[in-house]
Coordinates of C-alpha atoms in Angstrom, one line a residue:
M1 CA 258.1 246.8 61.4
A2 CA 257.7 248.5 58.1
H3 CA 261.3 249.5 57.3
T4 CA 263.6 248.1 54.7
L5 CA 267.4 248.6 54.4
R6 CA 268.5 249.6 50.9
I7 CA 272.0 249.9 49.6
R8 CA 272.4 252.4 46.8
K9 CA 274.7 251.9 43.9
S10 CA 277.1 254.4 45.5
G11 CA 277.3 252.1 48.5
S12 CA 275.5 254.4 50.9
R13 CA 272.8 252.8 53.1
V14 CA 269.3 254.2 53.5
Y15 CA 266.3 252.9 55.3
E16 CA 262.9 253.2 53.6
I17 CA 259.9 253.5 56.0
R18 CA 256.4 252.8 54.7
I19 CA 253.3 253.4 56.9
F20 CA 250.0 251.8 56.0
R21 CA 247.2 254.5 56.3
G22 CA 244.1 252.3 56.0
F23 CA 241.2 252.4 53.6
D24 CA 239.1 255.1 52.0
S25 CA 235.7 255.2 53.8
E26 CA 233.8 256.1 50.7
T27 CA 235.4 253.8 48.1
G28 CA 236.8 251.1 50.3
K29 CA 240.1 251.3 48.3
R30 CA 243.4 251.1 50.1
L31 CA 245.0 254.5 50.7
A32 CA 248.5 255.1 49.4
P33 CA 251.1 254.5 52.2
C34 CA 253.2 257.4 53.5
S35 CA 256.9 256.8 53.1
M36 CA 260.2 258.4 53.9
T37 CA 263.8 257.5 53.6
W38 CA 266.5 257.9 56.3
P39 CA 270.2 257.9 55.2
V40 CA 272.3 256.0 57.6
P41 CA 275.4 257.9 58.7
E42 CA 278.6 256.2 57.5
E43 CA 280.1 256.0 61.0
M44 CA 277.0 254.3 62.4
S45 CA 277.2 250.5 62.9
A46 CA 274.4 248.2 61.7
R47 CA 273.2 247.5 65.2
E48 CA 273.1 251.3 66.1
A49 CA 271.3 252.0 62.8
E50 CA 268.6 249.3 63.5
Q51 CA 268.0 250.7 67.0
K52 CA 267.7 254.3 65.6
I53 CA 265.4 253.4 62.7
I54 CA 263.0 251.8 65.2
E55 CA 262.8 255.1 67.1
I56 CA 262.4 257.1 63.8
E57 CA 259.7 254.8 62.5
E58 CA 257.7 255.1 65.7
E59 CA 257.9 258.9 65.6
F60 CA 257.0 258.9 61.9
R61 CA 254.0 256.6 62.6
L62 CA 252.7 259.1 65.2
V63 CA 253.1 262.0 62.8
V64 CA 251.2 260.1 60.0
S65 CA 248.4 259.1 62.4
G66 CA 248.0 262.8 63.4
A67 CA 248.8 262.1 67.1
V68 CA 250.3 264.8 69.2
L69 CA 254.0 264.3 69.8
K70 CA 256.0 265.1 73.0
E71 CA 259.5 266.3 72.5
K72 CA 262.0 264.4 74.6
P73 CA 264.2 267.3 75.9
V74 CA 261.3 269.7 76.4
S75 CA 257.9 268.9 77.8
E76 CA 256.2 271.1 75.1
T77 CA 253.3 269.5 73.1
V78 CA 254.2 269.5 69.4
T79 CA 251.5 269.3 66.7
F80 CA 252.0 267.9 63.2
R81 CA 252.3 271.5 61.9
K82 CA 255.0 272.5 64.4
Y83 CA 256.8 269.2 63.7
T84 CA 256.9 269.8 59.9
E85 CA 257.9 273.4 60.3
R86 CA 260.8 272.4 62.5
Y87 CA 262.1 269.3 60.6
L88 CA 261.2 270.1 57.0

């Protein structure tokens, strides 16, 4: 897993997710990883947060790879563009 729990100076907890994107085909250099942070709700226990971050990381990995996502409640196919418009 590519997530790390960080505790800020304020005491709030956040998970940092970093996804490796591979290498540039022309230069052979490593591409910069995609990353995001997820703030853990204060009322969430450590165990619940760990389970949730695994789900979030897997979804983020699919988005970074450009795969098509399936929404859980609705069987509609969601593209990267629709995903970003909805969540960002």
